[in-house]
mmCIF file of C-alpha atoms in Angstrom:
data_model
loop_
_atom_site.group_PDB
_atom_site.id
_atom_site.type_symbol
_atom_site.label_atom_id
_atom_site.label_comp_id
_atom_site.label_asym_id
_atom_site.label_seq_id
_atom_site.Cartn_x
_atom_site.Cartn_y
_atom_site.Cartn_z
ATOM 1 C CA MET A 1 66.781 93.108 98.492
ATOM 2 C CA LYS A 2 70.406 93.547 97.491
ATOM 3 C CA ARG A 3 72.877 92.872 100.291
ATOM 4 C CA PRO A 4 74.728 96.024 101.441
ATOM 5 C CA ARG A 5 78.427 95.817 100.521
ATOM 6 C CA PHE A 6 79.568 96.859 103.989
ATOM 7 C CA LEU A 7 77.943 93.813 105.625
ATOM 8 C CA PRO A 8 80.161 90.736 106.195
ATOM 9 C CA ASP A 9 79.089 87.298 104.935
ATOM 10 C CA ASN A 10 76.411 85.262 106.706
ATOM 11 C CA PHE A 11 78.886 82.918 108.390
ATOM 12 C CA THR A 12 80.804 85.835 109.914
ATOM 13 C CA LEU A 13 77.531 87.325 111.188
ATOM 14 C CA ALA A 14 76.679 83.926 112.682
ATOM 15 C CA LEU A 15 80.107 83.780 114.368
ATOM 16 C CA ILE A 16 79.543 87.222 115.885
ATOM 17 C CA ALA A 17 76.077 86.184 117.082
ATOM 18 C CA THR A 18 77.531 82.993 118.587
ATOM 19 C CA VAL A 19 80.162 84.910 120.540
ATOM 20 C CA ILE A 20 77.528 87.384 121.795
ATOM 21 C CA THR A 21 75.221 84.517 122.837
ATOM 22 C CA ALA A 22 78.061 82.751 124.659
ATOM 23 C CA SER A 23 78.958 86.030 126.392
ATOM 24 C CA PHE A 24 75.460 86.488 127.843
ATOM 25 C CA LEU A 25 74.192 82.892 127.950
ATOM 26 C CA PRO A 26 77.224 80.636 128.432
ATOM 27 C CA VAL A 27 76.657 76.919 128.769
ATOM 28 C CA GLN A 28 78.050 75.612 132.067
ATOM 29 C CA GLY A 29 77.782 72.889 134.683
ATOM 30 C CA HIS A 30 76.190 69.558 133.732
ATOM 31 C CA THR A 31 74.809 71.133 130.574
ATOM 32 C CA ALA A 32 78.355 71.929 129.448
ATOM 33 C CA VAL A 33 79.338 68.258 129.827
ATOM 34 C CA ALA A 34 76.427 67.124 127.652
ATOM 35 C CA PHE A 35 77.157 69.920 125.201
ATOM 36 C CA GLY A 36 80.749 68.674 124.991
ATOM 37 C CA TRP A 37 79.557 65.288 123.718
ATOM 38 C CA VAL A 38 77.421 66.996 121.084
ATOM 39 C CA THR A 39 80.373 69.165 120.080
ATOM 40 C CA ASN A 40 82.683 66.149 119.714
ATOM 41 C CA PHE A 41 80.111 64.475 117.464
ATOM 42 C CA ALA A 42 79.836 67.658 115.374
ATOM 43 C CA ILE A 43 83.626 67.805 114.968
ATOM 44 C CA GLY A 44 83.722 64.174 113.837
ATOM 45 C CA LEU A 45 80.928 64.858 111.329
ATOM 46 C CA LEU A 46 82.766 67.942 110.051
ATOM 47 C CA PHE A 47 85.940 65.993 109.244
ATOM 48 C CA PHE A 48 83.987 63.018 107.908
ATOM 49 C CA LEU A 49 82.396 65.353 105.356
ATOM 50 C CA HIS A 50 85.803 66.880 104.555
ATOM 51 C CA GLY A 51 87.044 63.400 103.715
ATOM 52 C CA ALA A 52 83.947 62.539 101.690
ATOM 53 C CA LYS A 53 84.163 65.760 99.648
ATOM 54 C CA LEU A 54 87.832 65.411 98.699
ATOM 55 C CA SER A 55 88.355 63.929 95.244
ATOM 56 C CA ARG A 56 91.354 61.602 95.162
ATOM 57 C CA GLU A 57 91.645 62.057 91.396
ATOM 58 C CA ALA A 58 92.098 65.817 91.775
ATOM 59 C CA VAL A 59 94.675 65.302 94.523
ATOM 60 C CA ILE A 60 96.671 62.867 92.361
ATOM 61 C CA ALA A 61 96.512 65.316 89.444
ATOM 62 C CA GLY A 62 98.157 68.055 91.502
ATOM 63 C CA ALA A 63 100.455 65.915 93.651
ATOM 64 C CA THR A 64 103.332 65.826 91.168
ATOM 65 C CA HIS A 65 104.087 69.547 91.568
ATOM 66 C CA TRP A 66 106.353 68.920 94.566
ATOM 67 C CA ARG A 67 108.224 72.269 94.443
ATOM 68 C CA LEU A 68 104.985 74.209 94.810
ATOM 69 C CA HIS A 69 103.778 71.994 97.654
ATOM 70 C CA ALA A 70 107.119 72.334 99.449
ATOM 71 C CA VAL A 71 106.897 76.137 99.310
ATOM 72 C CA VAL A 72 103.317 76.082 100.665
ATOM 73 C CA MET A 73 104.283 73.733 103.517
ATOM 74 C CA LEU A 74 107.331 75.825 104.423
ATOM 75 C CA SER A 75 105.198 78.975 104.449
ATOM 76 C CA THR A 76 102.503 77.349 106.587
ATOM 77 C CA PHE A 77 104.553 75.402 109.106
ATOM 78 C CA VAL A 78 107.930 77.203 109.172
ATOM 79 C CA MET A 79 107.654 80.836 108.085
ATOM 80 C CA PHE A 80 104.421 81.560 109.977
ATOM 81 C CA PRO A 81 105.665 80.128 113.329
ATOM 82 C CA LEU A 82 108.998 81.953 113.004
ATOM 83 C CA ILE A 83 107.155 85.246 112.459
ATOM 84 C CA GLY A 84 104.939 84.520 115.476
ATOM 85 C CA VAL A 85 107.952 83.962 117.719
ATOM 86 C CA MET A 86 109.719 87.065 116.360
ATOM 87 C CA LEU A 87 106.638 89.165 117.189
ATOM 88 C CA LYS A 88 106.927 88.395 120.911
ATOM 89 C CA PRO A 89 108.860 91.593 121.847
ATOM 90 C CA LEU A 90 106.196 93.649 120.070
ATOM 91 C CA LEU A 91 103.149 91.744 121.295
ATOM 92 C CA SER A 92 103.945 91.004 124.926
ATOM 93 C CA PRO A 93 103.445 94.603 126.157
ATOM 94 C CA LEU A 94 100.263 95.060 124.081
ATOM 95 C CA VAL A 95 98.150 91.945 124.654
ATOM 96 C CA THR A 96 97.275 89.459 127.372
ATOM 97 C CA PRO A 97 99.309 86.216 127.661
ATOM 98 C CA ASP A 98 96.346 84.155 126.399
ATOM 99 C CA LEU A 99 95.897 86.370 123.329
ATOM 100 C CA TYR A 100 99.591 86.104 122.501
ATOM 101 C CA MET A 101 99.278 82.339 122.951
ATOM 102 C CA GLY A 102 96.430 82.553 120.437
ATOM 103 C CA VAL A 103 98.704 84.293 117.925
ATOM 104 C CA LEU A 104 101.329 81.536 118.315
ATOM 105 C CA PHE A 105 98.631 78.891 117.931
ATOM 106 C CA LEU A 106 97.289 80.660 114.832
ATOM 107 C CA CYS A 107 100.771 80.635 113.273
ATOM 108 C CA ALA A 108 101.088 76.859 113.763
ATOM 109 C CA LEU A 109 97.790 75.928 112.081
ATOM 110 C CA PRO A 110 97.339 74.341 108.636
ATOM 111 C CA SER A 111 95.912 76.166 105.643
ATOM 112 C CA THR A 112 92.212 76.321 104.837
ATOM 113 C CA VAL A 113 90.773 73.943 102.251
ATOM 114 C CA GLN A 114 87.566 75.397 100.841
ATOM 115 C CA SER A 115 88.507 79.074 100.720
ATOM 116 C CA SER A 116 92.053 78.435 99.457
ATOM 117 C CA ILE A 117 90.675 76.428 96.546
ATOM 118 C CA ALA A 118 87.836 78.889 95.935
ATOM 119 C CA PHE A 119 90.128 81.927 95.810
ATOM 120 C CA THR A 120 92.652 80.090 93.621
ATOM 121 C CA SER A 121 89.856 79.218 91.206
ATOM 122 C CA MET A 122 88.502 82.777 91.249
ATOM 123 C CA ALA A 123 91.986 84.146 90.512
ATOM 124 C CA ARG A 124 92.502 81.545 87.726
ATOM 125 C CA GLY A 125 95.406 79.813 89.396
ATOM 126 C CA ASN A 126 96.515 76.163 89.472
ATOM 127 C CA VAL A 127 93.388 74.617 91.034
ATOM 128 C CA PRO A 128 94.494 70.920 91.101
ATOM 129 C CA ALA A 129 97.700 71.939 92.882
ATOM 130 C CA ALA A 130 95.664 74.075 95.318
ATOM 131 C CA ILE A 131 93.434 71.105 96.132
ATOM 132 C CA CYS A 132 96.474 68.944 96.803
ATOM 133 C CA SER A 133 98.389 71.547 98.842
ATOM 134 C CA ALA A 134 95.452 72.651 100.993
ATOM 135 C CA SER A 135 94.336 69.074 101.668
ATOM 136 C CA ALA A 136 97.873 67.896 102.491
ATOM 137 C CA SER A 137 98.336 70.911 104.768
ATOM 138 C CA ASN A 138 95.255 69.934 106.781
ATOM 139 C CA LEU A 139 96.322 66.301 106.965
ATOM 140 C CA PHE A 140 99.885 67.110 108.076
ATOM 141 C CA GLY A 141 98.563 69.761 110.454
ATOM 142 C CA ILE A 142 96.942 67.076 112.590
ATOM 143 C CA PHE A 143 100.466 65.924 113.523
ATOM 144 C CA LEU A 144 102.583 69.039 112.973
ATOM 145 C CA THR A 145 100.462 71.654 114.748
ATOM 146 C CA PRO A 146 100.712 70.063 118.233
ATOM 147 C CA VAL A 147 104.488 69.636 117.817
ATOM 148 C CA ILE A 148 105.015 73.227 116.623
ATOM 149 C CA VAL A 149 102.788 74.645 119.367
ATOM 150 C CA GLY A 150 104.675 72.581 121.949
ATOM 151 C CA LEU A 151 108.016 73.912 120.733
ATOM 152 C CA MET A 152 106.819 77.533 120.770
ATOM 153 C CA ILE A 153 105.159 77.525 124.176
ATOM 154 C CA SER A 154 107.239 74.965 126.090
ATOM 155 C CA GLY A 155 107.539 75.853 129.737
ATOM 156 C CA THR A 156 104.441 78.077 129.850
ATOM 157 C CA GLY A 157 102.106 75.412 131.236
ATOM 158 C CA LYS A 158 99.461 76.225 128.628
ATOM 159 C CA GLY A 159 99.189 72.833 127.000
ATOM 160 C CA GLY A 160 100.830 71.980 123.699
ATOM 161 C CA PHE A 161 102.590 68.848 122.472
ATOM 162 C CA SER A 162 102.035 65.501 124.093
ATOM 163 C CA PHE A 163 101.429 62.050 122.694
ATOM 164 C CA ASP A 164 98.034 62.016 124.396
ATOM 165 C CA SER A 165 97.020 65.230 122.642
ATOM 166 C CA ILE A 166 98.132 63.877 119.254
ATOM 167 C CA LEU A 167 96.208 60.660 119.918
ATOM 168 C CA SER A 168 93.092 62.685 120.810
ATOM 169 C CA ILE A 169 93.454 64.765 117.629
ATOM 170 C CA VAL A 170 93.887 61.621 115.526
ATOM 171 C CA GLU A 171 90.744 60.124 117.062
ATOM 172 C CA GLN A 172 88.637 63.273 116.655
ATOM 173 C CA LEU A 173 89.910 64.533 113.278
ATOM 174 C CA LEU A 174 91.974 62.020 111.298
ATOM 175 C CA LEU A 175 89.879 58.886 111.789
ATOM 176 C CA PRO A 176 86.612 60.586 110.704
ATOM 177 C CA PHE A 177 88.497 62.091 107.719
ATOM 178 C CA ILE A 178 89.755 58.637 106.665
ATOM 179 C CA ALA A 179 86.271 57.207 107.157
ATOM 180 C CA GLY A 180 84.912 59.924 104.876
ATOM 181 C CA GLN A 181 87.516 59.108 102.204
ATOM 182 C CA ILE A 182 86.532 55.411 102.372
ATOM 183 C CA ALA A 183 82.819 56.250 102.300
ATOM 184 C CA ARG A 184 83.272 58.527 99.260
ATOM 185 C CA LYS A 185 83.069 55.411 97.082
ATOM 186 C CA TRP A 186 79.397 55.097 98.051
ATOM 187 C CA ILE A 187 78.327 58.625 99.024
ATOM 188 C CA GLY A 188 80.693 60.763 96.920
ATOM 189 C CA GLY A 189 78.107 61.472 94.227
ATOM 190 C CA TRP A 190 75.482 62.490 96.787
ATOM 191 C CA VAL A 191 77.987 64.714 98.599
ATOM 192 C CA ASP A 192 79.029 66.426 95.354
ATOM 193 C CA ARG A 193 75.389 67.092 94.450
ATOM 194 C CA ASN A 194 74.558 68.528 97.880
ATOM 195 C CA LYS A 195 77.590 70.686 98.652
ATOM 196 C CA GLY A 196 75.369 73.733 99.148
ATOM 197 C CA VAL A 197 73.342 71.993 101.861
ATOM 198 C CA LEU A 198 76.320 70.309 103.505
ATOM 199 C CA LYS A 199 78.042 73.691 103.784
ATOM 200 C CA TYR A 200 75.589 74.502 106.563
ATOM 201 C CA VAL A 201 76.529 71.286 108.379
ATOM 202 C CA ASP A 202 80.193 72.359 108.188
ATOM 203 C CA GLN A 203 79.465 75.847 109.431
ATOM 204 C CA GLY A 204 77.040 74.637 112.092
ATOM 205 C CA SER A 205 79.721 72.328 113.500
ATOM 206 C CA ILE A 206 82.195 75.202 113.743
ATOM 207 C CA LEU A 207 79.600 77.423 115.422
ATOM 208 C CA LEU A 208 78.893 74.728 118.029
ATOM 209 C CA VAL A 209 82.593 74.420 118.860
ATOM 210 C CA VAL A 210 83.009 78.210 119.033
ATOM 211 C CA TYR A 211 79.992 78.507 121.333
ATOM 212 C CA ALA A 212 81.372 75.838 123.683
ATOM 213 C CA ALA A 213 84.859 77.391 123.700
ATOM 214 C CA PHE A 214 83.639 80.912 124.360
ATOM 215 C CA SER A 215 81.159 79.756 126.995
ATOM 216 C CA GLU A 216 84.002 78.209 128.974
ATOM 217 C CA ALA A 217 86.153 81.316 128.482
ATOM 218 C CA VAL A 218 83.357 83.670 129.591
ATOM 219 C CA VAL A 219 82.759 81.603 132.719
ATOM 220 C CA GLN A 220 86.500 81.942 133.443
ATOM 221 C CA GLY A 221 86.294 85.749 133.036
ATOM 222 C CA LEU A 222 87.398 86.309 129.429
ATOM 223 C CA TRP A 223 85.896 89.780 128.965
ATOM 224 C CA HIS A 224 86.887 90.957 132.439
ATOM 225 C CA ASN A 225 90.516 89.996 131.843
ATOM 226 C CA THR A 226 90.820 91.250 128.242
ATOM 227 C CA PRO A 227 91.092 95.044 127.837
ATOM 228 C CA VAL A 228 89.748 96.752 124.710
ATOM 229 C CA SER A 229 93.259 97.976 123.891
ATOM 230 C CA ALA A 230 94.470 94.355 123.682
ATOM 231 C CA LEU A 231 91.657 93.449 121.281
ATOM 232 C CA CYS A 232 92.525 96.425 119.059
ATOM 233 C CA ALA A 233 96.193 95.427 119.144
ATOM 234 C CA ILE A 234 95.328 91.879 118.022
ATOM 235 C CA VAL A 235 93.405 93.234 115.019
ATOM 236 C CA VAL A 236 96.397 95.362 114.005
ATOM 237 C CA VAL A 237 98.792 92.444 114.504
ATOM 238 C CA ASN A 238 96.596 90.141 112.409
ATOM 239 C CA ILE A 239 96.508 92.668 109.570
ATOM 240 C CA ALA A 240 100.289 93.141 109.718
ATOM 241 C CA LEU A 241 100.878 89.358 109.899
ATOM 242 C CA LEU A 242 98.703 88.670 106.853
ATOM 243 C CA ALA A 243 100.227 91.550 104.876
ATOM 244 C CA LEU A 244 103.747 90.303 105.619
ATOM 245 C CA VAL A 245 102.990 86.711 104.618
ATOM 246 C CA LEU A 246 101.174 87.767 101.432
ATOM 247 C CA THR A 247 104.187 89.879 100.463
ATOM 248 C CA LEU A 248 106.686 87.102 101.199
ATOM 249 C CA THR A 249 104.710 84.410 99.347
ATOM 250 C CA THR A 250 104.114 86.674 96.325
ATOM 251 C CA TYR A 251 107.680 87.840 95.794
ATOM 252 C CA GLY A 252 109.173 84.572 97.034
ATOM 253 C CA SER A 253 107.277 82.550 94.415
ATOM 254 C CA ARG A 254 108.407 84.960 91.704
ATOM 255 C CA ALA A 255 112.033 84.758 92.843
ATOM 256 C CA LEU A 256 111.821 80.954 92.695
ATOM 257 C CA GLY A 257 110.660 81.094 89.068
ATOM 258 C CA PHE A 258 107.044 79.936 89.420
ATOM 259 C CA ASN A 259 104.587 81.005 86.728
ATOM 260 C CA LYS A 260 101.574 83.198 87.506
ATOM 261 C CA GLU A 261 99.148 80.292 88.033
ATOM 262 C CA ASP A 262 101.486 78.646 90.532
ATOM 263 C CA GLU A 263 102.165 81.978 92.235
ATOM 264 C CA ILE A 264 98.434 82.401 92.797
ATOM 265 C CA THR A 265 98.233 78.937 94.370
ATOM 266 C CA ILE A 266 101.203 79.593 96.653
ATOM 267 C CA VAL A 267 99.811 82.974 97.748
ATOM 268 C CA PHE A 268 96.350 81.682 98.646
ATOM 269 C CA CYS A 269 97.355 78.308 100.128
ATOM 270 C CA GLY A 270 100.449 79.588 101.928
ATOM 271 C CA SER A 271 98.873 82.609 103.618
ATOM 272 C CA LYS A 272 95.650 81.133 105.031
ATOM 273 C CA LYS A 273 94.868 79.565 108.402
ATOM 274 C CA SER A 274 92.041 77.129 109.022
ATOM 275 C CA LEU A 275 89.298 78.024 111.482
ATOM 276 C CA ALA A 276 87.617 74.647 110.871
ATOM 277 C CA SER A 277 90.736 72.762 112.003
ATOM 278 C CA GLY A 278 91.947 75.348 114.504
ATOM 279 C CA VAL A 279 89.042 75.401 116.936
ATOM 280 C CA PRO A 280 88.826 71.596 117.399
ATOM 281 C CA ILE A 281 92.612 71.315 117.763
ATOM 282 C CA ALA A 282 92.622 74.130 120.344
ATOM 283 C CA ASN A 283 89.970 72.277 122.356
ATOM 284 C CA VAL A 284 92.335 69.323 122.649
ATOM 285 C CA LEU A 285 95.662 71.117 123.060
ATOM 286 C CA PHE A 286 94.448 73.679 125.590
ATOM 287 C CA ALA A 287 91.907 71.612 127.503
ATOM 288 C CA GLY A 288 91.306 73.223 130.882
ATOM 289 C CA HIS A 289 92.575 76.641 129.776
ATOM 290 C CA ALA A 290 90.878 79.735 128.343
ATOM 291 C CA VAL A 291 90.276 78.276 124.873
ATOM 292 C CA GLY A 292 88.013 81.189 123.910
ATOM 293 C CA ALA A 293 90.813 83.718 124.342
ATOM 294 C CA ILE A 294 93.249 81.489 122.470
ATOM 295 C CA VAL A 295 90.983 81.082 119.404
ATOM 296 C CA LEU A 296 89.943 84.766 119.364
ATOM 297 C CA PRO A 297 92.982 85.876 117.256
ATOM 298 C CA LEU A 298 92.207 83.033 114.835
ATOM 299 C CA MET A 299 88.588 84.145 114.443
ATOM 300 C CA LEU A 300 89.672 87.708 113.708
ATOM 301 C CA PHE A 301 92.387 86.513 111.304
ATOM 302 C CA HIS A 302 89.811 84.325 109.542
ATOM 303 C CA GLN A 303 87.628 87.294 108.644
ATOM 304 C CA ILE A 304 90.574 89.524 107.705
ATOM 305 C CA GLN A 305 92.034 86.862 105.403
ATOM 306 C CA LEU A 306 88.686 86.309 103.669
ATOM 307 C CA MET A 307 88.136 90.001 102.939
ATOM 308 C CA THR A 308 91.735 90.604 101.841
ATOM 309 C CA CYS A 309 92.001 87.502 99.659
ATOM 310 C CA ALA A 310 88.648 88.221 97.986
ATOM 311 C CA VAL A 311 90.006 91.580 96.778
ATOM 312 C CA LEU A 312 93.343 90.023 95.803
ATOM 313 C CA ALA A 313 91.661 87.205 93.851
ATOM 314 C CA GLN A 314 89.604 89.715 91.877
ATOM 315 C CA LYS A 315 92.766 91.646 90.956
ATOM 316 C CA TYR A 316 94.496 88.479 89.780
ATOM 317 C CA ALA A 317 91.424 87.521 87.730
ATOM 318 C CA GLN A 318 91.155 90.964 86.132
ATOM 319 C CA ARG A 319 94.798 90.810 85.062
ATOM 320 C CA LYS A 320 94.197 87.415 83.456
ATOM 321 C CA MET A 321 91.065 88.652 81.687
ATOM 322 C CA ALA A 322 92.876 91.745 80.440
ATOM 323 C CA LYS A 323 95.598 89.570 78.882
ATOM 324 C CA SER A 324 92.976 87.411 77.182
ATOM 325 C CA ALA A 325 91.248 90.495 75.793
ATOM 326 C CA GLU A 326 94.498 91.945 74.442
ATOM 327 C CA ALA A 327 95.600 88.783 72.613
ATOM 328 C CA PRO A 328 93.045 88.929 69.751
ATOM 329 C CA LEU A 329 93.712 92.643 69.304
ATOM 330 C CA ALA A 330 97.421 91.972 68.886
ATOM 331 C CA VAL A 331 96.676 89.423 66.147
ATOM 332 C CA ALA A 332 94.261 91.760 64.354
ATOM 333 C CA THR A 333 96.602 94.748 64.367
ATOM 334 C CA PRO A 334 97.843 95.393 60.786
ATOM 335 C CA LYS A 335 101.580 95.507 60.197
#
């Protein structure tokens, strides 16, 4: 049976089901402690596989394009946070403090890896540069995100930058990633052949972390303290935030003289935020707080960015195909 076009992808449906399950059947007490150990193992496995899947040859091939990478990094770690801070006068009256904290946290996160590369490839952009930029963004995000979050929310008592938090993030995310890169020498071929199967391990790890985060938030009264109007406002803000960044990265790359392939890479790598990195980092930075409410804007942004970028990638690809189709006709046209 053909899948109805109005239905979201399977992972989004699984995310929705996970949030619903956590809302009615939250894990708590001693079970939550045991579940935390399982979640930490799943996070380590997730980043181990990220390291094992990343081809060093492809990264080296795209690493020389430093101007493109600089623009992506500035978009991800400078422009996004500045926009988040500037939105405070608009957001504060509309959403709860935890949801606004979630928007700031979202703005400080690194780019996605898989979807950035996939959309760049679909749009016929500079794929090696996308691999390098997205991977470097995730690696730098391990250190930069806690610092940026700390600067944005200093004095609020909601967590943020500390050397202990960076050490915890390095232990949970960076060390497994490095181990995966080292292990690629032996398991890289197997990983490349089984990407379809390992995708479910990736997604399953994220779902476990989301379930744990929302369980804790529900126990602390997430849905009682979050009005429907605030949720609607966050959706609108996410749409406006993505639209603004897409516009700035598109016209900014053109103004800087990048060609179309590089523009595509900048647009897709510079406008995305990583759910896979965001939820584990939030667990460390905001330990003891309402993590579920803080990652809620990120989860909504994740789905909005996927739907929007899928349409945008198709438009880029159609333009490229149209140019290819016109070229032979121009040669065949008699003088």
